[in-house]
Amino acid sequence: MNEQQNTTEQAGPAKPRHRADRRFGRTVIGLAAVAGLGLTAWATTANAATTTSATPTCSAGALKATFGRGLAGGMNHQGVVITLRNLSGRTCALRGYPGLGLENSAHKKLTAHTHWGNTWYAHDPGKKTLVLKDGQSAEAVLAWTHANTGTSGAVRASFLEITPPGATRHKTLAFPQWVDHGDLSVTALARHINVTP
């Protein structure tokens, strides 16, 4: 239809189309339609394969957050193992670092800075996709310093916010700690992280 309109708009008399031209045009249109159907079928199949093989990301509601082993050491260092256990009844996945935040006793956010990677107590295992069946857990090692209680630059926290990777909501645990400048260091999540005593 567009081709006829374009022909009509051109200057001079319109030339009649030959049968060979019509057959060629029909063949091209037919091939384009077949190719289009083939691409649609391929895209639908690929999309279905991706959807069925993908494991959903663990939401905050699917996980229970707890503190594991407490870690202490010289030079004002302190830390703790964070555990996230899947209690959703379904398999879900985690990959990367937990987001962290500090709250005061009234659950108001405090100034905090999270550093991802190695900590005083453990080497960073790096980002790996962890597929957790119901009841399975992952852990990360959290570390901070506290030079002296109440010193300038120290943040007095009452709660720790833990946001699973890829989630928009967080879990909250009691965390009555002084944290220098609100600086927290945390490793990526792993099935198990070896901790330096």
PDB file of C-alpha atoms in Angstrom:
ATOM      1  CA  MET A   1       0.000   0.000   0.000  1.00  0.00           C
ATOM      2  CA  ASN A   2       2.820   2.374   0.843  1.00  0.00           C
ATOM      3  CA  GLU A   3       4.486   1.450  -2.426  1.00  0.00           C
ATOM      4  CA  GLN A   4       1.370   2.479  -4.383  1.00  0.00           C
ATOM      5  CA  GLN A   5       1.120   5.761  -2.486  1.00  0.00           C
ATOM      6  CA  ASN A   6       4.779   6.506  -3.145  1.00  0.00           C
ATOM      7  CA  THR A   7       4.267   5.771  -6.847  1.00  0.00           C
ATOM      8  CA  THR A   8       1.245   8.065  -6.958  1.00  0.00           C
ATOM      9  CA  GLU A   9       3.136  10.913  -5.346  1.00  0.00           C
ATOM     10  CA  GLN A  10       5.964  10.767  -7.873  1.00  0.00           C
ATOM     11  CA  ALA A  11       5.903  13.199 -10.797  1.00  0.00           C
ATOM     12  CA  GLY A  12       4.787  11.918 -14.184  1.00  0.00           C
ATOM     13  CA  PRO A  13       2.373   9.175 -15.168  1.00  0.00           C
ATOM     14  CA  ALA A  14       2.379   5.940 -13.170  1.00  0.00           C
ATOM     15  CA  LYS A  15       3.820   2.964 -15.045  1.00  0.00           C
ATOM     16  CA  PRO A  16       1.785  -0.260 -15.097  1.00  0.00           C
ATOM     17  CA  ARG A  17       3.301  -3.127 -13.106  1.00  0.00           C
ATOM     18  CA  HIS A  18       4.260  -6.287 -14.973  1.00  0.00           C
ATOM     19  CA  ARG A  19       3.225  -9.750 -13.779  1.00  0.00           C
ATOM     20  CA  ALA A  20       6.839 -10.707 -13.071  1.00  0.00           C
ATOM     21  CA  ASP A  21       7.181  -7.675 -10.780  1.00  0.00           C
ATOM     22  CA  ARG A  22       3.997  -8.666  -8.937  1.00  0.00           C
ATOM     23  CA  ARG A  23       5.188 -12.250  -8.460  1.00  0.00           C
ATOM     24  CA  PHE A  24       8.576 -11.053  -7.234  1.00  0.00           C
ATOM     25  CA  GLY A  25       6.896  -8.658  -4.772  1.00  0.00           C
ATOM     26  CA  ARG A  26       4.629 -11.412  -3.448  1.00  0.00           C
ATOM     27  CA  THR A  27       7.617 -13.739  -3.025  1.00  0.00           C
ATOM     28  CA  VAL A  28       9.568 -11.128  -1.047  1.00  0.00           C
ATOM     29  CA  ILE A  29       6.582 -10.385   1.189  1.00  0.00           C
ATOM     30  CA  GLY A  30       5.979 -14.120   1.725  1.00  0.00           C
ATOM     31  CA  LEU A  31       9.621 -14.738   2.668  1.00  0.00           C
ATOM     32  CA  ALA A  32       9.598 -11.770   5.069  1.00  0.00           C
ATOM     33  CA  ALA A  33       6.456 -13.121   6.756  1.00  0.00           C
ATOM     34  CA  VAL A  34       7.998 -16.600   7.157  1.00  0.00           C
ATOM     35  CA  ALA A  35      11.214 -15.116   8.531  1.00  0.00           C
ATOM     36  CA  GLY A  36       9.199 -12.998  10.975  1.00  0.00           C
ATOM     37  CA  LEU A  37       7.285 -16.034  12.223  1.00  0.00           C
ATOM     38  CA  GLY A  38      10.531 -17.945  12.626  1.00  0.00           C
ATOM     39  CA  LEU A  39      12.101 -15.150  14.695  1.00  0.00           C
ATOM     40  CA  THR A  40       8.986 -14.877  16.868  1.00  0.00           C
ATOM     41  CA  ALA A  41       8.980 -18.633  17.522  1.00  0.00           C
ATOM     42  CA  TRP A  42      12.721 -18.554  18.347  1.00  0.00           C
ATOM     43  CA  ALA A  43      12.316 -15.596  20.740  1.00  0.00           C
ATOM     44  CA  THR A  44       9.358 -17.267  22.486  1.00  0.00           C
ATOM     45  CA  THR A  45      11.300 -20.530  22.909  1.00  0.00           C
ATOM     46  CA  ALA A  46      14.410 -18.730  24.201  1.00  0.00           C
ATOM     47  CA  ASN A  47      12.325 -16.688  26.649  1.00  0.00           C
ATOM     48  CA  ALA A  48      10.547 -19.792  27.954  1.00  0.00           C
ATOM     49  CA  ALA A  49      13.867 -21.588  28.444  1.00  0.00           C
ATOM     50  CA  THR A  50      15.264 -18.634  30.406  1.00  0.00           C
ATOM     51  CA  THR A  51      12.173 -18.331  32.590  1.00  0.00           C
ATOM     52  CA  THR A  52      11.992 -22.021  33.475  1.00  0.00           C
ATOM     53  CA  SER A  53      15.719 -22.415  34.222  1.00  0.00           C
ATOM     54  CA  ALA A  54      16.146 -19.232  36.306  1.00  0.00           C
ATOM     55  CA  THR A  55      16.041 -19.434  40.101  1.00  0.00           C
ATOM     56  CA  PRO A  56      14.328 -16.434  41.721  1.00  0.00           C
ATOM     57  CA  THR A  57      16.374 -14.128  43.937  1.00  0.00           C
ATOM     58  CA  CYS A  58      15.779 -14.564  47.672  1.00  0.00           C
ATOM     59  CA  SER A  59      13.651 -11.715  48.983  1.00  0.00           C
ATOM     60  CA  ALA A  60      14.092 -10.300  52.477  1.00  0.00           C
ATOM     61  CA  GLY A  61      10.800 -11.947  53.473  1.00  0.00           C
ATOM     62  CA  ALA A  62      12.129 -15.365  52.436  1.00  0.00           C
ATOM     63  CA  LEU A  63      15.167 -15.115  54.719  1.00  0.00           C
ATOM     64  CA  LYS A  64      15.861 -15.224  58.437  1.00  0.00           C
ATOM     65  CA  ALA A  65      18.855 -13.123  59.488  1.00  0.00           C
ATOM     66  CA  THR A  66      20.845 -14.051  62.583  1.00  0.00           C
ATOM     67  CA  PHE A  67      24.242 -13.375  64.082  1.00  0.00           C
ATOM     68  CA  GLY A  68      26.591 -16.317  64.329  1.00  0.00           C
ATOM     69  CA  ARG A  69      29.980 -16.394  65.937  1.00  0.00           C
ATOM     70  CA  GLY A  70      31.142 -13.141  67.549  1.00  0.00           C
ATOM     71  CA  LEU A  71      34.677 -12.085  66.646  1.00  0.00           C
ATOM     72  CA  ALA A  72      37.058 -10.070  68.778  1.00  0.00           C
ATOM     73  CA  GLY A  73      40.674  -9.101  68.443  1.00  0.00           C
ATOM     74  CA  GLY A  74      43.352  -6.577  69.177  1.00  0.00           C
ATOM     75  CA  MET A  75      43.664  -3.047  67.873  1.00  0.00           C
ATOM     76  CA  ASN A  76      40.002  -2.271  68.641  1.00  0.00           C
ATOM     77  CA  HIS A  77      38.664  -4.641  65.984  1.00  0.00           C
ATOM     78  CA  GLN A  78      35.370  -6.418  66.372  1.00  0.00           C
ATOM     79  CA  GLY A  79      33.205  -8.520  64.089  1.00  0.00           C
ATOM     80  CA  VAL A  80      30.460 -11.063  63.724  1.00  0.00           C
ATOM     81  CA  VAL A  81      29.297 -13.688  61.248  1.00  0.00           C
ATOM     82  CA  ILE A  82      25.958 -12.830  59.596  1.00  0.00           C
ATOM     83  CA  THR A  83      23.770 -15.766  58.540  1.00  0.00           C
ATOM     84  CA  LEU A  84      20.877 -15.588  56.070  1.00  0.00           C
ATOM     85  CA  ARG A  85      18.725 -18.745  56.073  1.00  0.00           C
ATOM     86  CA  ASN A  86      16.113 -19.513  53.410  1.00  0.00           C
ATOM     87  CA  LEU A  87      12.802 -20.280  55.105  1.00  0.00           C
ATOM     88  CA  SER A  88      10.555 -19.588  52.100  1.00  0.00           C
ATOM     89  CA  GLY A  89       9.641 -23.206  51.385  1.00  0.00           C
ATOM     90  CA  ARG A  90      11.111 -22.756  47.876  1.00  0.00           C
ATOM     91  CA  THR A  91      14.548 -22.634  46.307  1.00  0.00           C
ATOM     92  CA  CYS A  92      15.984 -19.156  45.792  1.00  0.00           C
ATOM     93  CA  ALA A  93      19.361 -17.618  45.001  1.00  0.00           C
ATOM     94  CA  LEU A  94      21.724 -15.019  46.486  1.00  0.00           C
ATOM     95  CA  ARG A  95      24.711 -13.375  44.814  1.00  0.00           C
ATOM     96  CA  GLY A  96      27.005 -10.663  46.103  1.00  0.00           C
ATOM     97  CA  TYR A  97      27.227  -8.519  49.201  1.00  0.00           C
ATOM     98  CA  PRO A  98      24.588  -7.701  51.796  1.00  0.00           C
ATOM     99  CA  GLY A  99      23.667  -4.052  52.136  1.00  0.00           C
ATOM    100  CA  LEU A 100      24.190  -2.709  55.664  1.00  0.00           C
ATOM    101  CA  GLY A 101      22.894   0.222  57.670  1.00  0.00           C
ATOM    102  CA  LEU A 102      22.858   1.425  61.257  1.00  0.00           C
ATOM    103  CA  GLU A 103      19.875   2.609  63.292  1.00  0.00           C
ATOM    104  CA  ASN A 104      19.593   4.254  66.697  1.00  0.00           C
ATOM    105  CA  SER A 105      17.290   3.069  69.482  1.00  0.00           C
ATOM    106  CA  ALA A 106      14.327   4.822  67.799  1.00  0.00           C
ATOM    107  CA  HIS A 107      15.061   2.988  64.497  1.00  0.00           C
ATOM    108  CA  LYS A 108      16.253   6.193  62.819  1.00  0.00           C
ATOM    109  CA  LYS A 109      19.049   5.794  60.275  1.00  0.00           C
ATOM    110  CA  LEU A 110      22.537   6.755  61.358  1.00  0.00           C
ATOM    111  CA  THR A 111      25.486   7.706  59.174  1.00  0.00           C
ATOM    112  CA  ALA A 112      27.104   4.507  57.940  1.00  0.00           C
ATOM    113  CA  HIS A 113      29.532   3.516  55.191  1.00  0.00           C
ATOM    114  CA  THR A 114      29.809  -0.059  53.950  1.00  0.00           C
ATOM    115  CA  HIS A 115      33.032  -1.386  52.410  1.00  0.00           C
ATOM    116  CA  TRP A 116      32.837  -4.618  50.380  1.00  0.00           C
ATOM    117  CA  GLY A 117      35.765  -7.037  50.265  1.00  0.00           C
ATOM    118  CA  ASN A 118      38.301  -8.420  52.726  1.00  0.00           C
ATOM    119  CA  THR A 119      37.762  -7.793  56.416  1.00  0.00           C
ATOM    120  CA  TRP A 120      40.048  -7.993  59.431  1.00  0.00           C
ATOM    121  CA  TYR A 121      38.804 -11.549  60.051  1.00  0.00           C
ATOM    122  CA  ALA A 122      38.286 -13.096  56.608  1.00  0.00           C
ATOM    123  CA  HIS A 123      39.289 -12.914  52.958  1.00  0.00           C
ATOM    124  CA  ASP A 124      36.524 -11.998  50.567  1.00  0.00           C
ATOM    125  CA  PRO A 125      35.274 -15.100  48.689  1.00  0.00           C
ATOM    126  CA  GLY A 126      34.054 -12.916  45.813  1.00  0.00           C
ATOM    127  CA  LYS A 127      30.641 -12.887  44.163  1.00  0.00           C
ATOM    128  CA  LYS A 128      29.231 -16.346  43.531  1.00  0.00           C
ATOM    129  CA  THR A 129      25.655 -17.367  42.878  1.00  0.00           C
ATOM    130  CA  LEU A 130      24.410 -19.394  45.836  1.00  0.00           C
ATOM    131  CA  VAL A 131      21.319 -21.520  45.192  1.00  0.00           C
ATOM    132  CA  LEU A 132      19.661 -22.100  48.560  1.00  0.00           C
ATOM    133  CA  LYS A 133      17.086 -24.810  49.026  1.00  0.00           C
ATOM    134  CA  ASP A 134      14.566 -24.361  51.822  1.00  0.00           C
ATOM    135  CA  GLY A 135      16.461 -24.487  55.133  1.00  0.00           C
ATOM    136  CA  GLN A 136      19.895 -23.788  53.637  1.00  0.00           C
ATOM    137  CA  SER A 137      21.892 -20.700  54.555  1.00  0.00           C
ATOM    138  CA  ALA A 138      24.668 -18.368  53.440  1.00  0.00           C
ATOM    139  CA  GLU A 139      27.020 -16.273  55.554  1.00  0.00           C
ATOM    140  CA  ALA A 140      29.124 -13.130  55.408  1.00  0.00           C
ATOM    141  CA  VAL A 141      31.666 -11.716  57.834  1.00  0.00           C
ATOM    142  CA  LEU A 142      31.063  -8.206  59.193  1.00  0.00           C
ATOM    143  CA  ALA A 143      33.845  -6.200  60.841  1.00  0.00           C
ATOM    144  CA  TRP A 144      34.289  -2.719  62.346  1.00  0.00           C
ATOM    145  CA  THR A 145      36.509  -0.848  64.811  1.00  0.00           C
ATOM    146  CA  HIS A 146      35.666   0.937  68.045  1.00  0.00           C
ATOM    147  CA  ALA A 147      38.582   3.003  69.332  1.00  0.00           C
ATOM    148  CA  ASN A 148      36.924   4.141  72.531  1.00  0.00           C
ATOM    149  CA  THR A 149      33.316   4.301  73.605  1.00  0.00           C
ATOM    150  CA  GLY A 150      31.890   7.744  72.913  1.00  0.00           C
ATOM    151  CA  THR A 151      34.926   9.217  71.151  1.00  0.00           C
ATOM    152  CA  SER A 152      34.526  11.862  68.465  1.00  0.00           C
ATOM    153  CA  GLY A 153      33.443  10.282  65.184  1.00  0.00           C
ATOM    154  CA  ALA A 154      32.071   7.157  66.828  1.00  0.00           C
ATOM    155  CA  VAL A 155      28.481   6.193  66.023  1.00  0.00           C
ATOM    156  CA  ARG A 156      26.367   4.618  68.756  1.00  0.00           C
ATOM    157  CA  ALA A 157      24.146   2.037  67.045  1.00  0.00           C
ATOM    158  CA  SER A 158      21.298   0.006  68.468  1.00  0.00           C
ATOM    159  CA  PHE A 159      20.251  -1.919  65.350  1.00  0.00           C
ATOM    160  CA  LEU A 160      21.856  -3.241  62.170  1.00  0.00           C
ATOM    161  CA  GLU A 161      19.964  -3.263  58.859  1.00  0.00           C
ATOM    162  CA  ILE A 162      20.804  -6.174  56.556  1.00  0.00           C
ATOM    163  CA  THR A 163      19.548  -5.994  52.970  1.00  0.00           C
ATOM    164  CA  PRO A 164      19.998  -9.191  50.926  1.00  0.00           C
ATOM    165  CA  PRO A 165      21.572  -8.671  47.475  1.00  0.00           C
ATOM    166  CA  GLY A 166      18.935  -7.713  44.916  1.00  0.00           C
ATOM    167  CA  ALA A 167      16.307  -6.991  47.598  1.00  0.00           C
ATOM    168  CA  THR A 168      14.583  -3.704  48.378  1.00  0.00           C
ATOM    169  CA  ARG A 169      13.667  -4.502  51.987  1.00  0.00           C
ATOM    170  CA  HIS A 170      15.929  -5.263  54.914  1.00  0.00           C
ATOM    171  CA  LYS A 171      16.061  -7.355  58.061  1.00  0.00           C
ATOM    172  CA  THR A 172      16.845  -5.665  61.382  1.00  0.00           C
ATOM    173  CA  LEU A 173      18.881  -7.157  64.219  1.00  0.00           C
ATOM    174  CA  ALA A 174      19.735  -5.730  67.626  1.00  0.00           C
ATOM    175  CA  PHE A 175      23.261  -4.287  67.397  1.00  0.00           C
ATOM    176  CA  PRO A 176      24.257  -2.290  70.507  1.00  0.00           C
ATOM    177  CA  GLN A 177      27.718  -1.248  69.310  1.00  0.00           C
ATOM    178  CA  TRP A 178      29.988   1.749  68.945  1.00  0.00           C
ATOM    179  CA  VAL A 179      31.269   1.943  65.358  1.00  0.00           C
ATOM    180  CA  ASP A 180      34.103   4.306  64.418  1.00  0.00           C
ATOM    181  CA  HIS A 181      32.779   6.796  61.838  1.00  0.00           C
ATOM    182  CA  GLY A 182      29.981   4.322  61.021  1.00  0.00           C
ATOM    183  CA  ASP A 183      32.443   2.322  58.887  1.00  0.00           C
ATOM    184  CA  LEU A 184      31.459  -1.310  58.314  1.00  0.00           C
ATOM    185  CA  SER A 185      33.355  -3.908  56.254  1.00  0.00           C
ATOM    186  CA  VAL A 186      31.671  -7.032  54.923  1.00  0.00           C
ATOM    187  CA  THR A 187      32.569  -9.976  52.709  1.00  0.00           C
ATOM    188  CA  ALA A 188      30.428 -11.371  49.916  1.00  0.00           C
ATOM    189  CA  LEU A 189      27.981 -14.078  50.890  1.00  0.00           C
ATOM    190  CA  ALA A 190      29.237 -17.679  50.732  1.00  0.00           C
ATOM    191  CA  ARG A 191      28.147 -21.100  51.971  1.00  0.00           C
ATOM    192  CA  HIS A 192      30.886 -20.896  54.580  1.00  0.00           C
ATOM    193  CA  ILE A 193      33.690 -18.429  55.219  1.00  0.00           C
ATOM    194  CA  ASN A 194      36.873 -19.373  57.067  1.00  0.00           C
ATOM    195  CA  VAL A 195      37.486 -16.908  59.847  1.00  0.00           C
ATOM    196  CA  THR A 196      40.920 -15.978  61.172  1.00  0.00           C
ATOM    197  CA  PRO A 197      40.882 -16.457  64.963  1.00  0.00           C
TER     198      PRO A 197
END
